[in-house]
Amino acid sequence: MASLTLKNINKIYDNNVQAVFDFNIDIKDGEFIVLVGPSGCGKSTTLRMIAGLEDISSGQLIIDEKDVTQMPAKDRDIAMVFQNYALYAHMTVYENMAFSLTLRKENPNVIHEKVLAAAEILGLTDQLNKKPRQLSGGQRQRVAMGRAIVRTPKVFLFDEPLSNLDAKLRGATRREILLLHKRLGTTMLYVTHDQTEALTLADRIVCMSMGYVQQIGTPLELYDTPANVFVASFIGLPPMNFFNGKIENGHFVCPFFSAPLNDVQKQLLASYEGKEIILGARPENIVQDEKGYINLKVVLNENLGQTTLVHGTVSGHKVTAKFREWCNYKPGDQVLTSINNMHFFDKETTNAIR
Ligand code: ADP
C-alpha cells in the first residue's frame, strides 16, 4: 500500500521527442487512478517512469514520502501488468505465478500459499497445471494479474490490460479488476485509451493529450464539468456535439439555431456578449421538445434498447442526439429538440467558461 507523488515530471526521449510535460499529481494510498487519452499522448511513458522502466528526465517521483526518482525498478516494489501478458510459455500457470517469488528465494510453503490464494481470488484454481497456450485470452490476463498479486506489491500498474480481449471478455475482466481493487485495496494506476474503462474503473481520471495533463478529477467531474473542449470531446460516448456561435441579446446564436439562455447562463456569459464561443451539448442533453429551437433532420435511427441514438443534421451540421426511449424515426424526418444542459467554452483557449 502506498501513496505516490509526481512532481513536475518531464520525459524527453533520446531522439528529443518530449513525451510528457510537467506531470503533477498526489495519489492517495489505495486510490485507483486511470490515465486516459488517445494513442501517443504519453500515458505509457508516464507509467513506465513510475515503474522505473524509463528514466525520468526531470522532476521527482515520491513513493510513501521517499524520493525514488533514481531508484532501480527492482527495488520499487511495484508490479506491472502488460497488454501482451508476458507469460512464460514453457511454464505452467502455477510456475508463472510463483516465478517472482521463487527468484526471491521465498519459503516454498509461503509461495504455495500465496499462489493458491491468488488463484482462488482470480478463479484460476482449476487451471494451475495448464500451460498459457491452453488458456483463453481472459484467463491469460488473469494469470498475469495473479503473478502481480502474489508479490503483494505497494502499487499495481496496468498498461492497456484489456486491449487484446474481445468486447465481451473486456467487460467481464474490467469488472474483475474493479473487484480485485476493492478486495486488495492496493494503489492502482491503469493506462487506457478507452473512456469507458476510465469512467467505470477510476476513483480519479487523468486525461492527457499530446504529453500534457488536461484534467484530473473524478469520473463525474470530467463528465459534468470538463475543463476544456478536448476533455469534453474525449469523455462521453457518443461524443459531445459542438457549435461555434456568439452570445447576442441573451441567446446563443449560431448558423444552425438560436438558443435562449437562462439567468445563470446569462450571468456566466456576461463578458462574452458579442464574442465567439463554443457551445457543447452531450447527445443525452439534446431532448425532444415540441417547442424546441433545433430542427434535427434525421439521417439514421439507431435503437439501443432503452435509448435511441438519432444521427442527423441541423442546416447541414452533424448532430447526434440520444433519446431515452425507443424511437422509430425514418431518414428525412424532422424532430424538434432543445438542449437541457449546455457547456460553454472560450473559442480562443478552448477552456470551459466557469
Ligand atoms: P501512449 O501510451 O499514450 O500511447 P506513449 O507514452 O507510448 O503514448 O508515447 C508518447 C510519445 O513518446 C509518442 O510520441 C511516442 O512516439 C514517443 N515515444 C514512446 N516511446 C519512445 C521511445 N522509446 N523513443 C522515442 N520516442 C518514444
PDB file of C-alpha atoms in Angstrom, residues 35-200:
ATOM      1  CA  LEU A  35      -4.583   7.651 -17.246  1.00  0.00           C
ATOM      2  CA  VAL A  36      -6.668   8.086 -20.374  1.00  0.00           C
ATOM      3  CA  GLY A  37      -6.068   9.734 -23.734  1.00  0.00           C
ATOM      4  CA  PRO A  38      -5.506   8.951 -27.395  1.00  0.00           C
ATOM      5  CA  SER A  39      -2.585   6.890 -28.623  1.00  0.00           C
ATOM      6  CA  GLY A  40       0.751   8.699 -28.288  1.00  0.00           C
ATOM      7  CA  CYS A  41      -0.338  11.159 -25.569  1.00  0.00           C
ATOM      8  CA  GLY A  42       2.281   9.935 -23.073  1.00  0.00           C
ATOM      9  CA  LYS A  43       0.293   7.544 -20.867  1.00  0.00           C
ATOM     10  CA  SER A  44       2.587   4.517 -21.131  1.00  0.00           C
ATOM     11  CA  THR A  45       5.667   6.675 -20.802  1.00  0.00           C
ATOM     12  CA  THR A  46       4.301   8.046 -17.512  1.00  0.00           C
ATOM     13  CA  LEU A  47       3.510   4.554 -16.242  1.00  0.00           C
ATOM     14  CA  ARG A  48       6.920   3.239 -17.283  1.00  0.00           C
ATOM     15  CA  MET A  49       8.662   6.096 -15.460  1.00  0.00           C
ATOM     16  CA  ILE A  50       6.748   5.165 -12.304  1.00  0.00           C
ATOM     17  CA  ALA A  51       7.752   1.510 -12.765  1.00  0.00           C
ATOM     18  CA  GLY A  52      11.377   2.531 -13.266  1.00  0.00           C
ATOM     19  CA  LEU A  53      11.466   1.124 -16.815  1.00  0.00           C
ATOM     20  CA  GLU A  54      12.181   4.603 -18.231  1.00  0.00           C
ATOM     21  CA  ASP A  55      14.413   7.316 -16.762  1.00  0.00           C
ATOM     22  CA  ILE A  56      12.702  10.450 -15.528  1.00  0.00           C
ATOM     23  CA  SER A  57      14.251  13.364 -17.482  1.00  0.00           C
ATOM     24  CA  SER A  58      13.402  15.898 -14.784  1.00  0.00           C
ATOM     25  CA  GLY A  59      11.113  16.104 -11.795  1.00  0.00           C
ATOM     26  CA  GLN A  60      10.555  13.929  -8.764  1.00  0.00           C
ATOM     27  CA  LEU A  61       8.764  10.667  -8.037  1.00  0.00           C
ATOM     28  CA  ILE A  62       7.941  10.077  -4.404  1.00  0.00           C
ATOM     29  CA  ILE A  63       6.500   6.834  -3.070  1.00  0.00           C
ATOM     30  CA  ASP A  64       5.450   6.812   0.586  1.00  0.00           C
ATOM     31  CA  GLU A  65       7.369  10.002   1.251  1.00  0.00           C
ATOM     32  CA  LYS A  66      10.591   8.523  -0.136  1.00  0.00           C
ATOM     33  CA  ASP A  67      12.214  10.002  -3.246  1.00  0.00           C
ATOM     34  CA  VAL A  68      12.575   7.072  -5.661  1.00  0.00           C
ATOM     35  CA  THR A  69      13.337   9.111  -8.802  1.00  0.00           C
ATOM     36  CA  GLN A  70      16.672   7.346  -9.267  1.00  0.00           C
ATOM     37  CA  MET A  71      15.776   4.002  -7.671  1.00  0.00           C
ATOM     38  CA  PRO A  72      16.133   0.918  -9.924  1.00  0.00           C
ATOM     39  CA  ALA A  73      12.878  -0.764 -10.977  1.00  0.00           C
ATOM     40  CA  LYS A  74      13.518  -3.939  -8.978  1.00  0.00           C
ATOM     41  CA  ASP A  75      13.716  -2.011  -5.698  1.00  0.00           C
ATOM     42  CA  ARG A  76      10.486  -0.038  -6.131  1.00  0.00           C
ATOM     43  CA  ASP A  77       8.134  -2.830  -5.051  1.00  0.00           C
ATOM     44  CA  ILE A  78       5.793  -2.140  -7.944  1.00  0.00           C
ATOM     45  CA  ALA A  79       4.117  -4.801 -10.115  1.00  0.00           C
ATOM     46  CA  MET A  80       3.164  -4.145 -13.707  1.00  0.00           C
ATOM     47  CA  VAL A  81       0.587  -5.993 -15.819  1.00  0.00           C
ATOM     48  CA  PHE A  82       1.077  -5.645 -19.575  1.00  0.00           C
ATOM     49  CA  GLN A  83      -1.256  -5.799 -22.543  1.00  0.00           C
ATOM     50  CA  ASN A  84       0.504  -8.837 -24.024  1.00  0.00           C
ATOM     51  CA  TYR A  85       0.511 -10.704 -20.653  1.00  0.00           C
ATOM     52  CA  ALA A  86       4.259 -11.516 -20.957  1.00  0.00           C
ATOM     53  CA  LEU A  87       3.782 -15.042 -19.589  1.00  0.00           C
ATOM     54  CA  TYR A  88       6.453 -17.735 -19.851  1.00  0.00           C
ATOM     55  CA  ALA A  89       5.135 -20.207 -22.445  1.00  0.00           C
ATOM     56  CA  HIS A  90       7.083 -23.202 -21.119  1.00  0.00           C
ATOM     57  CA  MET A  91       5.877 -22.774 -17.529  1.00  0.00           C
ATOM     58  CA  THR A  92       2.544 -23.820 -16.060  1.00  0.00           C
ATOM     59  CA  VAL A  93       0.121 -21.285 -14.646  1.00  0.00           C
ATOM     60  CA  TYR A  94       1.377 -22.208 -11.172  1.00  0.00           C
ATOM     61  CA  GLU A  95       5.016 -21.747 -12.139  1.00  0.00           C
ATOM     62  CA  ASN A  96       4.278 -18.463 -13.882  1.00  0.00           C
ATOM     63  CA  MET A  97       2.569 -17.148 -10.791  1.00  0.00           C
ATOM     64  CA  ALA A  98       5.263 -18.453  -8.452  1.00  0.00           C
ATOM     65  CA  PHE A  99       8.180 -17.272 -10.595  1.00  0.00           C
ATOM     66  CA  SER A 100       8.997 -13.909  -8.997  1.00  0.00           C
ATOM     67  CA  LEU A 101       8.755 -15.376  -5.510  1.00  0.00           C
ATOM     68  CA  THR A 102      10.986 -18.313  -6.481  1.00  0.00           C
ATOM     69  CA  LEU A 103      13.532 -15.813  -7.804  1.00  0.00           C
ATOM     70  CA  ARG A 104      13.376 -14.014  -4.479  1.00  0.00           C
ATOM     71  CA  LYS A 105      14.013 -17.397  -2.784  1.00  0.00           C
ATOM     72  CA  GLU A 106      10.869 -17.174  -0.691  1.00  0.00           C
ATOM     73  CA  ASN A 107       9.993 -20.138   1.507  1.00  0.00           C
ATOM     74  CA  PRO A 108       8.296 -22.768  -0.749  1.00  0.00           C
ATOM     75  CA  ASN A 109       5.393 -23.140   1.685  1.00  0.00           C
ATOM     76  CA  VAL A 110       4.782 -19.411   1.622  1.00  0.00           C
ATOM     77  CA  ILE A 111       4.959 -19.424  -2.194  1.00  0.00           C
ATOM     78  CA  HIS A 112       2.460 -22.263  -2.351  1.00  0.00           C
ATOM     79  CA  GLU A 113       0.049 -20.465  -0.042  1.00  0.00           C
ATOM     80  CA  LYS A 114       0.312 -17.198  -1.978  1.00  0.00           C
ATOM     81  CA  VAL A 115      -0.177 -18.815  -5.385  1.00  0.00           C
ATOM     82  CA  LEU A 116      -3.222 -20.758  -4.176  1.00  0.00           C
ATOM     83  CA  ALA A 117      -4.707 -17.640  -2.594  1.00  0.00           C
ATOM     84  CA  ALA A 118      -4.213 -15.593  -5.770  1.00  0.00           C
ATOM     85  CA  ALA A 119      -5.613 -18.415  -7.916  1.00  0.00           C
ATOM     86  CA  GLU A 120      -8.665 -18.522  -5.665  1.00  0.00           C
ATOM     87  CA  ILE A 121      -9.252 -14.760  -6.000  1.00  0.00           C
ATOM     88  CA  LEU A 122      -8.895 -14.958  -9.793  1.00  0.00           C
ATOM     89  CA  GLY A 123     -10.846 -18.175 -10.352  1.00  0.00           C
ATOM     90  CA  LEU A 124      -7.776 -19.999 -11.647  1.00  0.00           C
ATOM     91  CA  THR A 125      -7.670 -22.847  -9.140  1.00  0.00           C
ATOM     92  CA  ASP A 126      -8.544 -25.449 -11.793  1.00  0.00           C
ATOM     93  CA  GLN A 127      -6.060 -24.085 -14.316  1.00  0.00           C
ATOM     94  CA  LEU A 128      -2.855 -24.215 -12.286  1.00  0.00           C
ATOM     95  CA  ASN A 129      -1.310 -27.149 -14.161  1.00  0.00           C
ATOM     96  CA  LYS A 130      -2.042 -25.802 -17.626  1.00  0.00           C
ATOM     97  CA  LYS A 131       0.360 -24.010 -19.938  1.00  0.00           C
ATOM     98  CA  PRO A 132      -0.552 -20.495 -21.130  1.00  0.00           C
ATOM     99  CA  ARG A 133      -1.344 -21.728 -24.644  1.00  0.00           C
ATOM    100  CA  GLN A 134      -4.134 -23.912 -23.225  1.00  0.00           C
ATOM    101  CA  LEU A 135      -5.885 -20.849 -21.765  1.00  0.00           C
ATOM    102  CA  SER A 136      -8.244 -18.259 -23.212  1.00  0.00           C
ATOM    103  CA  GLY A 137      -7.106 -14.645 -23.537  1.00  0.00           C
ATOM    104  CA  GLY A 138      -9.095 -13.683 -20.450  1.00  0.00           C
ATOM    105  CA  GLN A 139      -7.533 -16.479 -18.390  1.00  0.00           C
ATOM    106  CA  ARG A 140      -4.054 -15.480 -19.530  1.00  0.00           C
ATOM    107  CA  GLN A 141      -4.703 -11.926 -18.439  1.00  0.00           C
ATOM    108  CA  ARG A 142      -5.798 -13.254 -15.051  1.00  0.00           C
ATOM    109  CA  VAL A 143      -2.567 -15.249 -14.740  1.00  0.00           C
ATOM    110  CA  ALA A 144      -0.662 -12.047 -15.485  1.00  0.00           C
ATOM    111  CA  MET A 145      -2.625 -10.369 -12.691  1.00  0.00           C
ATOM    112  CA  GLY A 146      -2.006 -13.350 -10.413  1.00  0.00           C
ATOM    113  CA  ARG A 147       1.701 -13.012 -10.971  1.00  0.00           C
ATOM    114  CA  ALA A 148       1.441  -9.417  -9.795  1.00  0.00           C
ATOM    115  CA  ILE A 149      -0.812 -10.211  -6.819  1.00  0.00           C
ATOM    116  CA  VAL A 150       1.456 -12.869  -5.264  1.00  0.00           C
ATOM    117  CA  ARG A 151       4.180 -10.261  -4.862  1.00  0.00           C
ATOM    118  CA  THR A 152       1.853  -8.130  -2.684  1.00  0.00           C
ATOM    119  CA  PRO A 153       3.400  -5.014  -4.205  1.00  0.00           C
ATOM    120  CA  LYS A 154       2.934  -1.473  -2.932  1.00  0.00           C
ATOM    121  CA  VAL A 155       1.486  -0.382  -6.269  1.00  0.00           C
ATOM    122  CA  PHE A 156      -0.092  -2.119  -9.268  1.00  0.00           C
ATOM    123  CA  LEU A 157       0.434  -0.683 -12.734  1.00  0.00           C
ATOM    124  CA  PHE A 158      -1.739  -1.816 -15.652  1.00  0.00           C
ATOM    125  CA  ASP A 159      -0.815  -0.915 -19.233  1.00  0.00           C
ATOM    126  CA  GLU A 160      -3.856  -1.395 -21.510  1.00  0.00           C
ATOM    127  CA  PRO A 161      -4.507  -4.826 -19.929  1.00  0.00           C
ATOM    128  CA  LEU A 162      -7.766  -5.440 -21.803  1.00  0.00           C
ATOM    129  CA  SER A 163      -6.724  -4.437 -25.324  1.00  0.00           C
ATOM    130  CA  ASN A 164      -6.195  -7.977 -26.563  1.00  0.00           C
ATOM    131  CA  LEU A 165      -9.557  -9.267 -25.346  1.00  0.00           C
ATOM    132  CA  ASP A 166     -12.798  -9.355 -27.308  1.00  0.00           C
ATOM    133  CA  ALA A 167     -15.591  -6.960 -26.316  1.00  0.00           C
ATOM    134  CA  LYS A 168     -17.498  -9.335 -24.022  1.00  0.00           C
ATOM    135  CA  LEU A 169     -14.416 -10.511 -22.182  1.00  0.00           C
ATOM    136  CA  ARG A 170     -13.209  -6.933 -21.860  1.00  0.00           C
ATOM    137  CA  GLY A 171     -16.310  -6.028 -19.897  1.00  0.00           C
ATOM    138  CA  ALA A 172     -16.056  -9.094 -17.656  1.00  0.00           C
ATOM    139  CA  THR A 173     -12.325  -8.685 -16.988  1.00  0.00           C
ATOM    140  CA  ARG A 174     -12.801  -4.971 -16.326  1.00  0.00           C
ATOM    141  CA  ARG A 175     -15.298  -5.831 -13.588  1.00  0.00           C
ATOM    142  CA  GLU A 176     -12.871  -8.391 -12.165  1.00  0.00           C
ATOM    143  CA  ILE A 177     -10.178  -5.729 -11.933  1.00  0.00           C
ATOM    144  CA  LEU A 178     -12.595  -3.441 -10.113  1.00  0.00           C
ATOM    145  CA  LEU A 179     -13.492  -6.206  -7.638  1.00  0.00           C
ATOM    146  CA  LEU A 180      -9.808  -7.013  -7.231  1.00  0.00           C
ATOM    147  CA  HIS A 181      -9.120  -3.406  -6.292  1.00  0.00           C
ATOM    148  CA  LYS A 182     -11.949  -3.411  -3.751  1.00  0.00           C
ATOM    149  CA  ARG A 183     -10.646  -6.651  -2.290  1.00  0.00           C
ATOM    150  CA  LEU A 184      -6.933  -5.789  -2.142  1.00  0.00           C
ATOM    151  CA  GLY A 185      -7.228  -2.041  -1.576  1.00  0.00           C
ATOM    152  CA  THR A 186      -3.819  -1.557  -3.217  1.00  0.00           C
ATOM    153  CA  THR A 187      -2.979   1.672  -5.042  1.00  0.00           C
ATOM    154  CA  MET A 188      -3.503   1.112  -8.765  1.00  0.00           C
ATOM    155  CA  LEU A 189      -2.541   3.083 -11.862  1.00  0.00           C
ATOM    156  CA  TYR A 190      -4.148   1.999 -15.073  1.00  0.00           C
ATOM    157  CA  VAL A 191      -3.497   3.174 -18.627  1.00  0.00           C
ATOM    158  CA  THR A 192      -6.126   3.019 -21.367  1.00  0.00           C
ATOM    159  CA  HIS A 193      -7.301   4.862 -24.478  1.00  0.00           C
ATOM    160  CA  ASP A 194     -10.865   3.719 -23.696  1.00  0.00           C
ATOM    161  CA  GLN A 195     -13.019   6.324 -21.976  1.00  0.00           C
ATOM    162  CA  THR A 196     -15.494   3.659 -20.796  1.00  0.00           C
ATOM    163  CA  GLU A 197     -12.736   1.885 -18.857  1.00  0.00           C
ATOM    164  CA  ALA A 198     -11.702   5.223 -17.364  1.00  0.00           C
ATOM    165  CA  LEU A 199     -15.243   6.118 -16.271  1.00  0.00           C
ATOM    166  CA  THR A 200     -16.046   2.688 -14.835  1.00  0.00           C
TER     167      THR A 200
END
